[in-house]
């Protein structure tokens, strides 16, 4: 289908504008270069080889993943220096060990003494050491040991002193930037997370421990503060695609969003003043419920339409006000959805259709599972 227009695709279909992807990736690289900080891009949004090559500038080094499926997928295709940034799952220690013994640098993350004990009970072969990052909670309120608690320093010291284990770094996710609106709020959270992380690094230094530091989220890394240059690394991921949510936060403009979901009108329902489309929640996800005046997505070129609800394979579209003019939306006509959350929308699709200026260039196939 190379060279054909997007309208040649069967729907629902996730389409990726490769020119926007490259532009978003290049901007992040330049931002990090200006800051003087290492970019360790997160693969969780796209989970493809092609996009990973773009994000790493072809180096195939220094990446973050959220699943062991991703870690193995990238390792199998020549990637190295991989950080599995998920609090160590005890059922996956052996798989982590296999990757640690196979790659030059495979790194795990933990936030509890029991996880450290699991690693100590599984020494690596060949005199290798576990490379461990400590997950720090700097206000995000998800995983991680709270930065201000004595237990955080105690755990860092325990990791640093354990046989067969090396404290490689301290890792914080400032996901609380997702509650922000506008650059000023984003930068306030970025500053707070950076400050808390740097303060923790000073505590480590005071007890003779030296390691890397890393924070990340797409909003904070899209509008970094100067103190982030004092960190070792940053680890954003969504920026390569962006989405409606990021545009609402202030991370990007809608023109930067690189993904769309194409859907076709499959039914007219005048008795409900609605259209039926062939994109249900299996084509775009239910993420974004109640967040947009246009429903679960934005319908490109039709700000007067709302994706009201979805079942597994159907979507209901209606006007925000007034009666529908069905002559504008004949059966079989295409609508283009800009997803609220590109990570969630991408996860619904077995392939992504890549295009440049509306002409198909090929497919990217993501890895799936855990």
Tab-separated table of C-alpha atoms in Angstrom:
chain	number	residue	atom	x	y	z
A	1	UNK	CA	0.000	0.000	0.000
A	2	UNK	CA	3.035	2.271	-0.059
A	3	UNK	CA	2.288	5.586	-1.729
A	4	UNK	CA	-1.466	5.195	-1.383
A	5	UNK	CA	-3.585	7.729	0.528
A	6	UNK	CA	-4.769	7.083	4.087
A	7	UNK	CA	-8.285	6.550	2.732
A	8	UNK	CA	-7.091	3.230	1.286
A	9	UNK	CA	-6.840	1.747	4.793
A	10	UNK	CA	-9.432	-0.494	6.394
A	11	UNK	CA	-10.730	1.046	9.607
A	12	UNK	CA	-10.338	1.485	12.476
A	13	UNK	CA	-6.654	2.194	11.841
A	14	UNK	CA	-3.981	3.964	13.859
A	15	UNK	CA	-1.914	6.216	11.622
A	16	UNK	CA	1.416	7.814	12.517
A	17	UNK	CA	2.818	10.933	10.866
A	18	UNK	CA	6.522	10.051	10.674
A	19	UNK	CA	7.556	13.640	9.989
A	20	UNK	CA	5.975	14.798	13.256
A	21	UNK	CA	7.544	11.859	15.111
A	22	UNK	CA	11.003	12.841	13.851
A	23	UNK	CA	10.408	16.491	14.681
A	24	UNK	CA	9.214	15.718	18.201
A	25	UNK	CA	12.177	13.410	18.793
A	26	UNK	CA	14.693	15.915	17.452
A	27	UNK	CA	13.308	18.716	19.599
A	28	UNK	CA	13.650	16.586	22.734
A	29	UNK	CA	17.235	15.641	21.845
A	30	UNK	CA	18.128	19.297	21.307
A	31	UNK	CA	16.413	20.306	24.561
A	32	UNK	CA	18.429	17.754	26.521
A	33	UNK	CA	21.648	18.715	24.755
A	34	UNK	CA	21.104	22.358	25.701
A	35	UNK	CA	20.435	21.337	29.307
A	36	UNK	CA	23.527	19.147	29.352
A	37	UNK	CA	21.558	16.107	30.506
A	38	UNK	CA	21.417	12.570	29.072
A	39	UNK	CA	18.130	11.662	27.371
A	40	UNK	CA	16.973	8.125	28.165
A	41	UNK	CA	13.753	7.885	26.134
A	42	UNK	CA	10.874	5.730	27.357
A	43	UNK	CA	9.555	3.144	24.907
A	44	UNK	CA	6.177	2.534	26.560
A	45	UNK	CA	4.104	4.704	24.205
A	46	UNK	CA	4.981	3.068	20.870
A	47	UNK	CA	6.947	-0.159	21.662
A	48	UNK	CA	8.379	-0.386	18.126
A	49	UNK	CA	11.905	-0.749	16.758
A	50	UNK	CA	11.511	1.975	14.179
A	51	UNK	CA	10.393	4.623	16.639
A	52	UNK	CA	13.069	3.546	19.132
A	53	UNK	CA	15.712	4.121	16.457
A	54	UNK	CA	14.351	7.616	15.876
A	55	UNK	CA	14.271	8.414	19.603
A	56	UNK	CA	17.829	7.160	20.226
A	57	UNK	CA	19.252	8.729	17.088
A	58	UNK	CA	20.076	5.244	15.828
A	59	UNK	CA	22.354	4.409	18.768
A	60	UNK	CA	20.078	1.636	20.123
A	61	UNK	CA	21.417	2.506	23.570
A	62	UNK	CA	20.100	4.142	26.739
A	63	UNK	CA	16.365	3.395	26.818
A	64	UNK	CA	13.637	2.862	29.423
A	65	UNK	CA	10.948	0.197	29.197
A	66	UNK	CA	7.859	-0.527	31.282
A	67	UNK	CA	7.541	-4.276	30.635
A	68	UNK	CA	9.912	-7.219	30.347
A	69	UNK	CA	8.292	-7.997	26.993
A	70	UNK	CA	9.671	-4.682	25.769
A	71	UNK	CA	13.072	-5.321	27.361
A	72	UNK	CA	13.389	-8.707	25.663
A	73	UNK	CA	12.086	-7.374	22.342
A	74	UNK	CA	14.675	-4.612	22.263
A	75	UNK	CA	17.481	-6.864	23.529
A	76	UNK	CA	16.665	-9.339	20.748
A	77	UNK	CA	17.146	-6.551	18.209
A	78	UNK	CA	20.510	-5.236	19.347
A	79	UNK	CA	19.522	-2.665	21.968
A	80	UNK	CA	21.533	-2.385	25.197
A	81	UNK	CA	21.728	-0.161	28.291
A	82	UNK	CA	18.089	-0.911	29.077
A	83	UNK	CA	16.392	0.229	32.274
A	84	UNK	CA	13.320	-1.783	33.319
A	85	UNK	CA	11.615	1.044	35.190
A	86	UNK	CA	9.002	-0.914	37.097
A	87	UNK	CA	9.264	-1.829	40.756
A	88	UNK	CA	10.804	-5.299	40.674
A	89	UNK	CA	8.075	-7.956	40.225
A	90	UNK	CA	9.061	-11.029	42.214
A	91	UNK	CA	7.675	-13.451	39.624
A	92	UNK	CA	10.053	-11.989	37.017
A	93	UNK	CA	13.386	-12.049	38.894
A	94	UNK	CA	14.691	-14.977	36.852
A	95	UNK	CA	13.852	-13.239	33.567
A	96	UNK	CA	15.598	-10.107	34.845
A	97	UNK	CA	18.618	-12.212	35.764
A	98	UNK	CA	18.768	-13.694	32.262
A	99	UNK	CA	18.806	-10.226	30.710
A	100	UNK	CA	21.377	-8.990	33.247
A	101	UNK	CA	23.677	-11.898	32.366
A	102	UNK	CA	23.163	-11.429	28.634
A	103	UNK	CA	23.426	-7.679	28.056
A	104	UNK	CA	26.264	-5.275	28.756
A	105	UNK	CA	23.914	-3.236	30.915
A	106	UNK	CA	20.458	-4.255	32.049
A	107	UNK	CA	19.079	-2.315	34.998
A	108	UNK	CA	16.225	-2.936	37.402
A	109	UNK	CA	14.351	-0.697	39.796
A	110	UNK	CA	13.126	-1.276	43.346
A	111	UNK	CA	11.433	0.558	46.202
A	112	UNK	CA	11.287	-2.048	48.985
A	113	UNK	CA	13.824	-3.994	51.073
A	114	UNK	CA	12.134	-7.284	50.164
A	115	UNK	CA	13.002	-6.684	46.506
A	116	UNK	CA	16.657	-6.177	47.419
A	117	UNK	CA	16.575	-9.441	49.342
A	118	UNK	CA	15.223	-11.226	46.257
A	119	UNK	CA	18.176	-9.963	44.220
A	120	UNK	CA	20.671	-10.989	46.878
A	121	UNK	CA	19.215	-14.501	46.840
A	122	UNK	CA	19.738	-14.693	43.057
A	123	UNK	CA	23.413	-13.805	42.452
A	124	UNK	CA	24.305	-13.242	38.813
A	125	UNK	CA	26.696	-15.562	36.989
A	126	UNK	CA	30.176	-14.634	35.852
A	127	UNK	CA	30.820	-12.228	38.675
A	128	UNK	CA	28.252	-9.777	37.337
A	129	UNK	CA	26.425	-7.380	39.624
A	130	UNK	CA	22.782	-6.352	39.642
A	131	UNK	CA	22.445	-2.747	38.457
A	132	UNK	CA	19.723	-1.204	40.601
A	133	UNK	CA	17.898	2.107	40.538
A	134	UNK	CA	16.027	3.259	43.632
A	135	UNK	CA	12.498	4.427	42.825
A	136	UNK	CA	11.788	7.667	44.686
A	137	UNK	CA	8.340	9.212	45.173
A	138	UNK	CA	8.754	12.991	44.953
A	139	UNK	CA	5.052	13.806	45.071
A	140	UNK	CA	3.617	11.738	42.240
A	141	UNK	CA	1.961	9.306	44.651
A	142	UNK	CA	2.348	6.071	42.737
A	143	UNK	CA	5.300	3.695	43.155
A	144	UNK	CA	8.438	4.617	45.057
A	145	UNK	CA	9.731	5.209	48.546
A	146	UNK	CA	8.917	8.726	49.770
A	147	UNK	CA	11.941	10.994	49.318
A	148	UNK	CA	11.543	12.611	52.739
A	149	UNK	CA	11.290	9.388	54.752
A	150	UNK	CA	14.356	7.953	56.532
A	151	UNK	CA	13.526	4.610	54.908
A	152	UNK	CA	14.533	6.022	51.510
A	153	UNK	CA	18.097	6.744	52.585
A	154	UNK	CA	18.257	3.466	54.511
A	155	UNK	CA	17.201	1.495	51.443
A	156	UNK	CA	19.722	3.328	49.239
A	157	UNK	CA	22.476	2.489	51.722
A	158	UNK	CA	21.370	-1.144	51.877
A	159	UNK	CA	21.506	-1.410	48.072
A	160	UNK	CA	24.933	0.243	47.956
A	161	UNK	CA	26.306	-2.134	50.607
A	162	UNK	CA	24.766	-5.382	49.339
A	163	UNK	CA	27.007	-8.036	47.810
A	164	UNK	CA	26.528	-8.529	44.112
A	165	UNK	CA	24.449	-5.351	43.789
A	166	UNK	CA	25.305	-1.839	42.629
A	167	UNK	CA	23.259	1.305	43.254
A	168	UNK	CA	23.251	2.717	39.734
A	169	UNK	CA	20.824	5.587	40.195
A	170	UNK	CA	17.823	7.284	41.749
A	171	UNK	CA	14.696	7.493	39.597
A	172	UNK	CA	11.622	9.700	40.042
A	173	UNK	CA	8.577	10.051	37.798
A	174	UNK	CA	6.909	13.453	38.015
A	175	UNK	CA	3.571	12.167	36.766
A	176	UNK	CA	1.896	14.829	38.883
A	177	UNK	CA	2.639	17.193	35.970
A	178	UNK	CA	-0.378	15.525	34.344
A	179	UNK	CA	-2.570	17.548	36.693
A	180	UNK	CA	-1.115	20.804	35.372
A	181	UNK	CA	-2.484	23.424	33.009
A	182	UNK	CA	0.085	25.610	31.322
A	183	UNK	CA	3.854	26.011	31.342
A	184	UNK	CA	4.039	27.790	34.693
A	185	UNK	CA	2.341	24.950	36.569
A	186	UNK	CA	4.351	22.309	34.695
A	187	UNK	CA	7.610	24.004	35.578
A	188	UNK	CA	6.598	24.377	39.226
A	189	UNK	CA	6.146	20.604	39.508
A	190	UNK	CA	9.316	19.958	37.503
A	191	UNK	CA	11.238	22.242	39.850
A	192	UNK	CA	9.817	20.573	42.947
A	193	UNK	CA	10.612	17.061	41.686
A	194	UNK	CA	14.104	18.131	40.627
A	195	UNK	CA	14.766	19.849	43.947
A	196	UNK	CA	13.589	16.860	45.992
A	197	UNK	CA	15.737	14.530	43.873
A	198	UNK	CA	18.830	16.736	44.148
A	199	UNK	CA	18.315	17.084	47.906
A	200	UNK	CA	18.213	13.292	48.147
A	201	UNK	CA	21.420	13.077	46.113
A	202	UNK	CA	23.059	15.376	48.685
A	203	UNK	CA	21.954	12.993	51.454
A	204	UNK	CA	23.587	10.149	49.555
A	205	UNK	CA	26.752	12.155	49.057
A	206	UNK	CA	26.896	12.885	52.793
A	207	UNK	CA	27.092	9.141	53.518
A	208	UNK	CA	29.615	8.508	50.768
A	209	UNK	CA	27.309	7.222	48.033
A	210	UNK	CA	27.606	8.417	44.437
A	211	UNK	CA	25.183	7.403	41.656
A	212	UNK	CA	23.073	8.799	38.815
A	213	UNK	CA	19.841	10.774	39.121
A	214	UNK	CA	16.902	10.811	36.728
A	215	UNK	CA	13.448	12.345	36.595
A	216	UNK	CA	10.946	12.323	33.800
A	217	UNK	CA	7.547	12.985	32.333
A	218	UNK	CA	6.641	14.417	28.967
A	219	UNK	CA	5.260	17.700	30.368
A	220	UNK	CA	8.328	18.395	32.539
A	221	UNK	CA	10.773	17.499	29.770
A	222	UNK	CA	8.841	19.502	27.173
A	223	UNK	CA	9.281	22.603	29.373
A	224	UNK	CA	12.360	21.842	31.504
A	225	UNK	CA	13.685	24.055	34.275
A	226	UNK	CA	17.383	24.912	34.401
A	227	UNK	CA	18.004	22.848	37.551
A	228	UNK	CA	17.181	19.715	35.563
A	229	UNK	CA	20.622	20.208	34.019
A	230	UNK	CA	22.093	19.165	37.394
A	231	UNK	CA	20.555	15.698	36.970
A	232	UNK	CA	22.271	12.836	35.165
A	233	UNK	CA	19.339	11.850	32.950
A	234	UNK	CA	15.706	12.487	32.043
A	235	UNK	CA	13.282	9.826	30.826
A	236	UNK	CA	10.188	11.128	28.954
A	237	UNK	CA	8.302	8.938	26.483
A	238	UNK	CA	4.912	10.178	25.291
A	239	UNK	CA	6.488	13.222	23.586
A	240	UNK	CA	7.277	11.249	20.454
A	241	UNK	CA	3.546	10.945	19.691
A	242	UNK	CA	1.939	13.508	22.038
A	243	UNK	CA	-1.891	13.585	22.234
A	244	UNK	CA	-4.894	15.734	23.132
A	245	UNK	CA	-4.189	15.344	26.851
A	246	UNK	CA	-0.661	16.744	26.394
A	247	UNK	CA	-2.035	19.675	24.392
A	248	UNK	CA	-4.473	20.446	27.236
A	249	UNK	CA	-1.688	20.277	29.828
A	250	UNK	CA	0.426	22.627	27.736
A	251	UNK	CA	3.196	20.201	26.742
A	252	UNK	CA	2.567	20.725	23.022
A	253	UNK	CA	0.212	22.143	20.427
A	254	UNK	CA	-2.368	20.029	18.614
A	255	UNK	CA	-0.213	20.428	15.505
A	256	UNK	CA	2.503	18.363	17.258
A	257	UNK	CA	0.285	15.301	17.809
A	258	UNK	CA	1.635	12.591	15.499
A	259	UNK	CA	-1.129	9.963	15.809
A	260	UNK	CA	-4.705	9.647	14.632
A	261	UNK	CA	-7.293	6.885	14.576
A	262	UNK	CA	-9.252	6.656	11.335
A	263	UNK	CA	-12.854	5.484	11.535
A	264	UNK	CA	-15.728	5.158	9.055
A	265	UNK	CA	-19.381	6.031	9.338
A	266	UNK	CA	-21.282	2.751	9.391
A	267	UNK	CA	-24.757	3.909	10.399
A	268	UNK	CA	-27.199	6.830	10.428
A	269	UNK	CA	-29.524	7.051	13.422
A	270	UNK	CA	-31.867	10.030	12.843
A	271	UNK	CA	-34.134	8.968	15.703
A	272	UNK	CA	-31.170	9.577	18.066
A	273	UNK	CA	-29.527	12.405	16.082
A	274	UNK	CA	-26.394	10.226	15.918
A	275	UNK	CA	-23.895	8.599	13.600
A	276	UNK	CA	-22.464	5.140	14.213
A	277	UNK	CA	-18.752	4.692	13.473
A	278	UNK	CA	-16.611	1.542	13.376
A	279	UNK	CA	-14.244	2.648	16.137
A	280	UNK	CA	-15.271	1.297	19.516
A	281	UNK	CA	-13.154	1.188	22.645
A	282	UNK	CA	-11.026	-1.585	21.093
A	283	UNK	CA	-9.834	1.005	18.561
A	284	UNK	CA	-9.036	3.972	20.799
A	285	UNK	CA	-9.591	2.914	24.471
A	286	UNK	CA	-11.927	4.432	27.044
A	287	UNK	CA	-9.239	6.744	28.418
A	288	UNK	CA	-10.333	10.349	28.596
A	289	UNK	CA	-13.882	9.741	29.779
A	290	UNK	CA	-15.425	13.031	30.858
A	291	UNK	CA	-12.264	15.025	30.117
A	292	UNK	CA	-13.217	16.621	26.780
A	293	UNK	CA	-16.262	18.572	25.550
A	294	UNK	CA	-15.905	16.436	22.396
A	295	UNK	CA	-16.168	13.150	24.308
A	296	UNK	CA	-13.491	10.468	24.107
A	297	UNK	CA	-11.449	12.166	21.374
A	298	UNK	CA	-11.313	15.213	19.169
A	299	UNK	CA	-12.785	14.726	15.695
A	300	UNK	CA	-10.409	16.521	13.375
A	301	UNK	CA	-12.025	19.203	11.265
A	302	UNK	CA	-15.353	18.756	13.070
A	303	UNK	CA	-15.243	20.675	16.379
A	304	UNK	CA	-19.056	20.545	16.406
A	305	UNK	CA	-19.089	16.723	16.738
A	306	UNK	CA	-18.738	14.628	19.879
A	307	UNK	CA	-17.668	10.988	20.289
A	308	UNK	CA	-20.329	10.464	22.917
A	309	UNK	CA	-19.870	6.803	23.845
A	310	UNK	CA	-18.386	3.520	22.663
A	311	UNK	CA	-19.088	-0.161	22.891
A	312	UNK	CA	-16.546	-2.782	21.862
A	313	UNK	CA	-16.730	-2.165	18.100
A	314	UNK	CA	-19.063	0.837	17.733
A	315	UNK	CA	-18.834	4.515	18.507
A	316	UNK	CA	-21.752	6.923	18.802
A	317	UNK	CA	-21.138	10.385	17.368
A	318	UNK	CA	-23.554	13.261	17.771
A	319	UNK	CA	-23.482	17.048	17.337
A	320	UNK	CA	-22.617	19.169	20.353
A	321	UNK	CA	-25.757	21.118	19.521
A	322	UNK	CA	-28.440	21.136	16.837
A	323	UNK	CA	-29.508	18.474	14.333
A	324	UNK	CA	-27.054	16.416	12.282
A	325	UNK	CA	-26.780	17.101	8.562
A	326	UNK	CA	-26.463	13.507	7.392
A	327	UNK	CA	-25.560	14.588	3.869
A	328	UNK	CA	-22.150	15.657	5.251
A	329	UNK	CA	-21.469	12.174	6.625
A	330	UNK	CA	-22.495	9.544	4.051
A	331	UNK	CA	-22.181	5.883	4.976
A	332	UNK	CA	-18.567	4.842	4.406
A	333	UNK	CA	-17.110	8.328	4.835
A	334	UNK	CA	-13.982	8.775	6.959
A	335	UNK	CA	-13.654	10.616	10.254
A	336	UNK	CA	-10.295	11.261	11.902
A	337	UNK	CA	-9.995	10.969	15.681
A	338	UNK	CA	-7.210	12.647	17.636
A	339	UNK	CA	-6.820	10.428	20.720
A	340	UNK	CA	-6.982	11.786	24.231
A	341	UNK	CA	-4.155	9.466	25.305
A	342	UNK	CA	-1.858	8.138	22.577
A	343	UNK	CA	-0.287	5.425	24.788
A	344	UNK	CA	-3.721	3.918	25.392
A	345	UNK	CA	-4.858	4.271	21.772
A	346	UNK	CA	-1.637	2.714	20.452
A	347	UNK	CA	-2.048	-0.227	22.837
A	348	UNK	CA	-5.282	-1.126	21.030
A	349	UNK	CA	-3.597	-1.710	17.654
A	350	UNK	CA	-1.464	-4.620	16.360
A	351	UNK	CA	0.133	-2.404	13.690
A	352	UNK	CA	0.608	1.308	13.104
A	353	UNK	CA	0.257	2.681	9.574
A	354	UNK	CA	3.057	5.155	8.965
A	355	UNK	CA	2.633	8.026	6.541
A	356	UNK	CA	4.293	11.181	5.314
A	357	UNK	CA	2.050	14.013	4.157
A	358	UNK	CA	-0.896	11.637	3.930
A	359	UNK	CA	0.828	8.996	1.785
A	360	UNK	CA	1.418	5.553	3.286
A	361	UNK	CA	5.035	4.513	3.828
A	362	UNK	CA	4.694	1.167	5.599
A	363	UNK	CA	3.844	-0.393	8.950
A	364	UNK	CA	5.372	-0.470	12.425
A	365	UNK	CA	4.634	-3.524	14.550
A	366	UNK	CA	4.767	-3.018	18.321
A	367	UNK	CA	5.579	-5.666	20.886
A	368	UNK	CA	2.788	-6.623	23.244
A	369	UNK	CA	2.272	-8.295	26.604
A	370	UNK	CA	4.257	-8.191	29.830
